[in-house]
């Protein structure tokens, strides 16, 4: 997620101070991705350093207000029209956990998959319920519509994760992968030749 461009987009709407930016971001995205206020101010400092935003006085209560510059407007406009391209796959903690579990002894991979499926199903039910409630309002307000689309994204993501977990479980069963090894299994394994170990 680009916090830099998200804050620039909000400043494009109107000048704001840090807490306002955080509140606006969370309100417009349904609080799906909470922002740390320290992260907001660090990003504002960088935007100012890069000439994309400037301090524009204060609000009369001691809050420093930031305003977008012409360069900032150009950058955020370019951000909106450019596709989101993942040059490197994003780190997926679940995929990393599963791949490590399969290579380590005494890890019950089947239990890992079942626990994750339960959590993913719970998330899917929560997002689906929130989506149903949001759709009841029948509002054409842009923030309500944006929240529904965010929920759709979360629903599709949870469904995809559950399908992937089903695929993993099916693949492991098909290939008769041992999901965990007991101490007895280790005792039964033949000792490797020292030459083999050093290869």
PDB file of C-alpha atoms in Angstrom:
ATOM      1  CA  UNK A   1       0.000   0.000   0.000  1.00  0.00           C
ATOM      2  CA  UNK A   2       1.378   3.420  -0.951  1.00  0.00           C
ATOM      3  CA  UNK A   3       0.837   5.663   2.059  1.00  0.00           C
ATOM      4  CA  UNK A   4       2.769   8.385   0.230  1.00  0.00           C
ATOM      5  CA  UNK A   5       0.334   8.518  -2.683  1.00  0.00           C
ATOM      6  CA  UNK A   6      -2.725   8.002  -0.485  1.00  0.00           C
ATOM      7  CA  UNK A   7      -1.838  11.069   1.593  1.00  0.00           C
ATOM      8  CA  UNK A   8      -1.084  13.069  -1.537  1.00  0.00           C
ATOM      9  CA  UNK A   9      -4.498  12.120  -2.926  1.00  0.00           C
ATOM     10  CA  UNK A  10      -6.185  13.386   0.258  1.00  0.00           C
ATOM     11  CA  UNK A  11      -4.162  16.617   0.181  1.00  0.00           C
ATOM     12  CA  UNK A  12      -5.271  17.048  -3.421  1.00  0.00           C
ATOM     13  CA  UNK A  13      -8.795  17.309  -2.003  1.00  0.00           C
ATOM     14  CA  UNK A  14      -7.891  20.011   0.538  1.00  0.00           C
ATOM     15  CA  UNK A  15      -5.074  21.070   2.904  1.00  0.00           C
ATOM     16  CA  UNK A  16      -5.034  19.016   6.134  1.00  0.00           C
ATOM     17  CA  UNK A  17      -2.935  18.247   9.190  1.00  0.00           C
ATOM     18  CA  UNK A  18      -1.674  14.803  10.206  1.00  0.00           C
ATOM     19  CA  UNK A  19      -4.559  13.586  12.377  1.00  0.00           C
ATOM     20  CA  UNK A  20      -7.074  14.791   9.791  1.00  0.00           C
ATOM     21  CA  UNK A  21      -5.250  12.841   7.087  1.00  0.00           C
ATOM     22  CA  UNK A  22      -5.259   9.688   9.178  1.00  0.00           C
ATOM     23  CA  UNK A  23      -8.980  10.054   9.987  1.00  0.00           C
ATOM     24  CA  UNK A  24      -9.909  10.789   6.383  1.00  0.00           C
ATOM     25  CA  UNK A  25      -7.871   7.839   5.083  1.00  0.00           C
ATOM     26  CA  UNK A  26      -9.447   5.404   7.553  1.00  0.00           C
ATOM     27  CA  UNK A  27     -12.954   6.753   6.967  1.00  0.00           C
ATOM     28  CA  UNK A  28     -12.669   6.551   3.184  1.00  0.00           C
ATOM     29  CA  UNK A  29     -11.268   3.010   3.258  1.00  0.00           C
ATOM     30  CA  UNK A  30     -13.613   1.726   5.982  1.00  0.00           C
ATOM     31  CA  UNK A  31     -10.785   1.495   8.560  1.00  0.00           C
ATOM     32  CA  UNK A  32      -9.581  -1.618   6.742  1.00  0.00           C
ATOM     33  CA  UNK A  33      -5.950  -0.477   6.819  1.00  0.00           C
ATOM     34  CA  UNK A  34      -5.376   1.554  10.007  1.00  0.00           C
ATOM     35  CA  UNK A  35      -2.545   4.083   9.815  1.00  0.00           C
ATOM     36  CA  UNK A  36      -0.054   4.764  12.577  1.00  0.00           C
ATOM     37  CA  UNK A  37       0.074   8.525  13.204  1.00  0.00           C
ATOM     38  CA  UNK A  38       3.883   8.378  13.347  1.00  0.00           C
ATOM     39  CA  UNK A  39       3.831   6.869   9.861  1.00  0.00           C
ATOM     40  CA  UNK A  40       1.635   9.748   8.663  1.00  0.00           C
ATOM     41  CA  UNK A  41       4.000  12.438   9.974  1.00  0.00           C
ATOM     42  CA  UNK A  42       7.099  10.642   8.673  1.00  0.00           C
ATOM     43  CA  UNK A  43       5.480  10.462   5.241  1.00  0.00           C
ATOM     44  CA  UNK A  44       4.517  14.163   5.391  1.00  0.00           C
ATOM     45  CA  UNK A  45       8.149  15.050   6.169  1.00  0.00           C
ATOM     46  CA  UNK A  46       9.258  13.066   3.099  1.00  0.00           C
ATOM     47  CA  UNK A  47       6.594  14.653   0.902  1.00  0.00           C
ATOM     48  CA  UNK A  48       7.837  18.075   2.006  1.00  0.00           C
ATOM     49  CA  UNK A  49      11.476  17.074   1.434  1.00  0.00           C
ATOM     50  CA  UNK A  50      10.594  15.902  -2.104  1.00  0.00           C
ATOM     51  CA  UNK A  51       8.708  19.105  -2.918  1.00  0.00           C
ATOM     52  CA  UNK A  52       5.323  17.364  -3.203  1.00  0.00           C
ATOM     53  CA  UNK A  53       3.723  19.083  -0.192  1.00  0.00           C
ATOM     54  CA  UNK A  54       4.464  22.188   1.873  1.00  0.00           C
ATOM     55  CA  UNK A  55       3.518  23.435   5.316  1.00  0.00           C
ATOM     56  CA  UNK A  56       0.655  25.903   4.968  1.00  0.00           C
ATOM     57  CA  UNK A  57       0.488  27.532   8.409  1.00  0.00           C
ATOM     58  CA  UNK A  58      -1.657  26.073  11.161  1.00  0.00           C
ATOM     59  CA  UNK A  59      -5.334  25.653  11.917  1.00  0.00           C
ATOM     60  CA  UNK A  60      -5.327  28.062  14.862  1.00  0.00           C
ATOM     61  CA  UNK A  61      -5.114  25.196  17.356  1.00  0.00           C
ATOM     62  CA  UNK A  62      -1.449  24.392  16.865  1.00  0.00           C
ATOM     63  CA  UNK A  63      -1.852  21.746  14.128  1.00  0.00           C
ATOM     64  CA  UNK A  64       0.529  22.193  11.190  1.00  0.00           C
ATOM     65  CA  UNK A  65      -1.492  22.109   7.962  1.00  0.00           C
ATOM     66  CA  UNK A  66       0.008  20.680   4.768  1.00  0.00           C
ATOM     67  CA  UNK A  67      -0.878  21.666   1.220  1.00  0.00           C
ATOM     68  CA  UNK A  68      -0.093  19.781  -1.994  1.00  0.00           C
ATOM     69  CA  UNK A  69       2.231  21.439  -4.532  1.00  0.00           C
ATOM     70  CA  UNK A  70       1.940  21.440  -8.337  1.00  0.00           C
ATOM     71  CA  UNK A  71       4.539  18.636  -8.432  1.00  0.00           C
ATOM     72  CA  UNK A  72       2.487  16.709  -5.881  1.00  0.00           C
ATOM     73  CA  UNK A  73      -0.658  17.109  -7.992  1.00  0.00           C
ATOM     74  CA  UNK A  74       1.196  15.816 -11.049  1.00  0.00           C
ATOM     75  CA  UNK A  75       2.538  12.814  -9.122  1.00  0.00           C
ATOM     76  CA  UNK A  76      -0.826  11.806  -7.640  1.00  0.00           C
ATOM     77  CA  UNK A  77      -2.514  12.220 -11.042  1.00  0.00           C
ATOM     78  CA  UNK A  78       0.094   9.879 -12.538  1.00  0.00           C
ATOM     79  CA  UNK A  79      -0.452   7.415  -9.656  1.00  0.00           C
ATOM     80  CA  UNK A  80      -4.181   7.183 -10.376  1.00  0.00           C
ATOM     81  CA  UNK A  81      -3.716   6.355 -14.068  1.00  0.00           C
ATOM     82  CA  UNK A  82      -0.781   3.955 -13.649  1.00  0.00           C
ATOM     83  CA  UNK A  83      -1.655   0.275 -13.109  1.00  0.00           C
ATOM     84  CA  UNK A  84      -0.556  -1.373  -9.853  1.00  0.00           C
ATOM     85  CA  UNK A  85       2.235  -3.721 -10.903  1.00  0.00           C
ATOM     86  CA  UNK A  86       3.808  -6.118  -8.418  1.00  0.00           C
ATOM     87  CA  UNK A  87       7.401  -6.381  -9.657  1.00  0.00           C
ATOM     88  CA  UNK A  88       8.188  -8.725  -6.787  1.00  0.00           C
ATOM     89  CA  UNK A  89       5.479 -10.927  -5.302  1.00  0.00           C
ATOM     90  CA  UNK A  90       4.267  -9.409  -2.022  1.00  0.00           C
ATOM     91  CA  UNK A  91       5.346 -11.359   1.052  1.00  0.00           C
ATOM     92  CA  UNK A  92       2.542 -13.744   1.897  1.00  0.00           C
ATOM     93  CA  UNK A  93       3.021 -14.831   5.503  1.00  0.00           C
ATOM     94  CA  UNK A  94       0.740 -17.842   5.072  1.00  0.00           C
ATOM     95  CA  UNK A  95       2.626 -19.151   2.018  1.00  0.00           C
ATOM     96  CA  UNK A  96       5.953 -18.616   3.809  1.00  0.00           C
ATOM     97  CA  UNK A  97       4.668 -20.382   6.940  1.00  0.00           C
ATOM     98  CA  UNK A  98       3.397 -23.355   4.919  1.00  0.00           C
ATOM     99  CA  UNK A  99       6.591 -23.713   2.887  1.00  0.00           C
ATOM    100  CA  UNK A 100       8.705 -23.671   6.055  1.00  0.00           C
ATOM    101  CA  UNK A 101       6.370 -26.075   7.858  1.00  0.00           C
ATOM    102  CA  UNK A 102       6.740 -28.591   5.036  1.00  0.00           C
ATOM    103  CA  UNK A 103      10.511 -28.562   5.341  1.00  0.00           C
ATOM    104  CA  UNK A 104      10.727 -28.852   9.136  1.00  0.00           C
ATOM    105  CA  UNK A 105      10.248 -31.888  11.322  1.00  0.00           C
ATOM    106  CA  UNK A 106       7.532 -32.149  13.964  1.00  0.00           C
ATOM    107  CA  UNK A 107       5.250 -29.577  12.322  1.00  0.00           C
ATOM    108  CA  UNK A 108       1.703 -30.761  11.721  1.00  0.00           C
ATOM    109  CA  UNK A 109       0.992 -29.284   8.289  1.00  0.00           C
ATOM    110  CA  UNK A 110      -2.564 -30.614   8.219  1.00  0.00           C
ATOM    111  CA  UNK A 111      -3.348 -28.880  11.518  1.00  0.00           C
ATOM    112  CA  UNK A 112      -1.819 -25.671  10.155  1.00  0.00           C
ATOM    113  CA  UNK A 113      -4.087 -25.854   7.086  1.00  0.00           C
ATOM    114  CA  UNK A 114      -7.199 -26.603   9.152  1.00  0.00           C
ATOM    115  CA  UNK A 115      -6.532 -23.764  11.608  1.00  0.00           C
ATOM    116  CA  UNK A 116      -5.998 -21.323   8.757  1.00  0.00           C
ATOM    117  CA  UNK A 117      -9.114 -22.498   6.918  1.00  0.00           C
ATOM    118  CA  UNK A 118     -11.186 -21.885  10.070  1.00  0.00           C
ATOM    119  CA  UNK A 119      -9.773 -18.351  10.416  1.00  0.00           C
ATOM    120  CA  UNK A 120     -10.227 -17.614   6.704  1.00  0.00           C
ATOM    121  CA  UNK A 121     -13.835 -18.852   6.777  1.00  0.00           C
ATOM    122  CA  UNK A 122     -14.503 -16.627   9.800  1.00  0.00           C
ATOM    123  CA  UNK A 123     -13.051 -13.639   7.917  1.00  0.00           C
ATOM    124  CA  UNK A 124     -15.131 -14.459   4.849  1.00  0.00           C
ATOM    125  CA  UNK A 125     -18.306 -14.595   6.945  1.00  0.00           C
ATOM    126  CA  UNK A 126     -17.451 -11.250   8.591  1.00  0.00           C
ATOM    127  CA  UNK A 127     -16.734  -9.505   5.270  1.00  0.00           C
ATOM    128  CA  UNK A 128     -19.866 -10.998   3.667  1.00  0.00           C
ATOM    129  CA  UNK A 129     -22.038  -9.811   6.567  1.00  0.00           C
ATOM    130  CA  UNK A 130     -20.493  -6.330   6.419  1.00  0.00           C
ATOM    131  CA  UNK A 131     -21.023  -6.260   2.636  1.00  0.00           C
ATOM    132  CA  UNK A 132     -24.693  -7.223   3.031  1.00  0.00           C
ATOM    133  CA  UNK A 133     -25.231  -4.518   5.686  1.00  0.00           C
ATOM    134  CA  UNK A 134     -23.443  -1.878   3.607  1.00  0.00           C
ATOM    135  CA  UNK A 135     -25.560  -2.717   0.553  1.00  0.00           C
ATOM    136  CA  UNK A 136     -28.783  -2.254   2.570  1.00  0.00           C
ATOM    137  CA  UNK A 137     -28.212   1.487   2.828  1.00  0.00           C
ATOM    138  CA  UNK A 138     -28.852   1.820  -0.933  1.00  0.00           C
ATOM    139  CA  UNK A 139     -26.758   5.003  -0.856  1.00  0.00           C
ATOM    140  CA  UNK A 140     -25.006   6.540  -3.823  1.00  0.00           C
ATOM    141  CA  UNK A 141     -22.599   8.419  -1.540  1.00  0.00           C
ATOM    142  CA  UNK A 142     -19.090   7.922  -2.951  1.00  0.00           C
ATOM    143  CA  UNK A 143     -17.657   6.850   0.426  1.00  0.00           C
ATOM    144  CA  UNK A 144     -20.395   4.211   0.884  1.00  0.00           C
ATOM    145  CA  UNK A 145     -19.797   2.866  -2.622  1.00  0.00           C
ATOM    146  CA  UNK A 146     -16.012   2.861  -2.028  1.00  0.00           C
ATOM    147  CA  UNK A 147     -16.500   0.873   1.205  1.00  0.00           C
ATOM    148  CA  UNK A 148     -18.637  -1.707  -0.639  1.00  0.00           C
ATOM    149  CA  UNK A 149     -15.909  -2.134  -3.266  1.00  0.00           C
ATOM    150  CA  UNK A 150     -13.264  -2.539  -0.548  1.00  0.00           C
ATOM    151  CA  UNK A 151     -15.432  -5.221   1.063  1.00  0.00           C
ATOM    152  CA  UNK A 152     -15.824  -6.951  -2.304  1.00  0.00           C
ATOM    153  CA  UNK A 153     -12.029  -7.055  -2.571  1.00  0.00           C
ATOM    154  CA  UNK A 154     -11.755  -8.576   0.926  1.00  0.00           C
ATOM    155  CA  UNK A 155     -14.457 -11.162   0.137  1.00  0.00           C
ATOM    156  CA  UNK A 156     -12.726 -12.194  -3.096  1.00  0.00           C
ATOM    157  CA  UNK A 157      -9.361 -12.358  -1.300  1.00  0.00           C
ATOM    158  CA  UNK A 158     -10.746 -14.583   1.476  1.00  0.00           C
ATOM    159  CA  UNK A 159     -12.446 -16.859  -1.078  1.00  0.00           C
ATOM    160  CA  UNK A 160      -9.182 -17.163  -3.028  1.00  0.00           C
ATOM    161  CA  UNK A 161      -7.262 -18.006   0.145  1.00  0.00           C
ATOM    162  CA  UNK A 162      -9.762 -20.756   1.039  1.00  0.00           C
ATOM    163  CA  UNK A 163      -9.538 -22.201  -2.496  1.00  0.00           C
ATOM    164  CA  UNK A 164      -5.734 -22.185  -2.231  1.00  0.00           C
ATOM    165  CA  UNK A 165      -5.857 -23.968   1.137  1.00  0.00           C
ATOM    166  CA  UNK A 166      -8.171 -26.610  -0.372  1.00  0.00           C
ATOM    167  CA  UNK A 167      -5.739 -26.988  -3.263  1.00  0.00           C
ATOM    168  CA  UNK A 168      -2.773 -27.400  -0.889  1.00  0.00           C
ATOM    169  CA  UNK A 169      -4.566 -30.036   1.170  1.00  0.00           C
ATOM    170  CA  UNK A 170      -5.651 -31.935  -1.946  1.00  0.00           C
ATOM    171  CA  UNK A 171      -2.157 -31.825  -3.429  1.00  0.00           C
ATOM    172  CA  UNK A 172      -0.558 -33.091  -0.212  1.00  0.00           C
ATOM    173  CA  UNK A 173      -3.043 -35.977   0.016  1.00  0.00           C
ATOM    174  CA  UNK A 174      -2.618 -36.869  -3.660  1.00  0.00           C
ATOM    175  CA  UNK A 175       1.144 -37.051  -3.250  1.00  0.00           C
ATOM    176  CA  UNK A 176       0.835 -38.758   0.150  1.00  0.00           C
ATOM    177  CA  UNK A 177       2.962 -36.106   1.789  1.00  0.00           C
ATOM    178  CA  UNK A 178       3.573 -36.906   5.472  1.00  0.00           C
ATOM    179  CA  UNK A 179       2.184 -33.897   7.327  1.00  0.00           C
ATOM    180  CA  UNK A 180       4.303 -34.456  10.437  1.00  0.00           C
ATOM    181  CA  UNK A 181       6.996 -36.755  11.752  1.00  0.00           C
ATOM    182  CA  UNK A 182       6.970 -38.288  15.174  1.00  0.00           C
ATOM    183  CA  UNK A 183      10.136 -39.044  17.164  1.00  0.00           C
ATOM    184  CA  UNK A 184       9.623 -42.719  16.226  1.00  0.00           C
ATOM    185  CA  UNK A 185       9.814 -41.791  12.535  1.00  0.00           C
ATOM    186  CA  UNK A 186      13.176 -40.123  13.116  1.00  0.00           C
ATOM    187  CA  UNK A 187      14.497 -43.163  14.961  1.00  0.00           C
ATOM    188  CA  UNK A 188      13.509 -45.375  12.030  1.00  0.00           C
ATOM    189  CA  UNK A 189      15.329 -43.214   9.465  1.00  0.00           C
ATOM    190  CA  UNK A 190      18.667 -44.648   8.260  1.00  0.00           C
ATOM    191  CA  UNK A 191      21.778 -42.680   9.135  1.00  0.00           C
ATOM    192  CA  UNK A 192      23.158 -40.765   6.175  1.00  0.00           C
ATOM    193  CA  UNK A 193      26.618 -41.599   4.929  1.00  0.00           C
ATOM    194  CA  UNK A 194      29.115 -38.898   5.870  1.00  0.00           C
ATOM    195  CA  UNK A 195      30.008 -38.423   2.172  1.00  0.00           C
ATOM    196  CA  UNK A 196      26.352 -37.826   1.341  1.00  0.00           C
ATOM    197  CA  UNK A 197      26.033 -35.204   4.073  1.00  0.00           C
ATOM    198  CA  UNK A 198      28.997 -33.193   2.784  1.00  0.00           C
ATOM    199  CA  UNK A 199      27.778 -33.058  -0.813  1.00  0.00           C
TER     200      UNK A 199
END
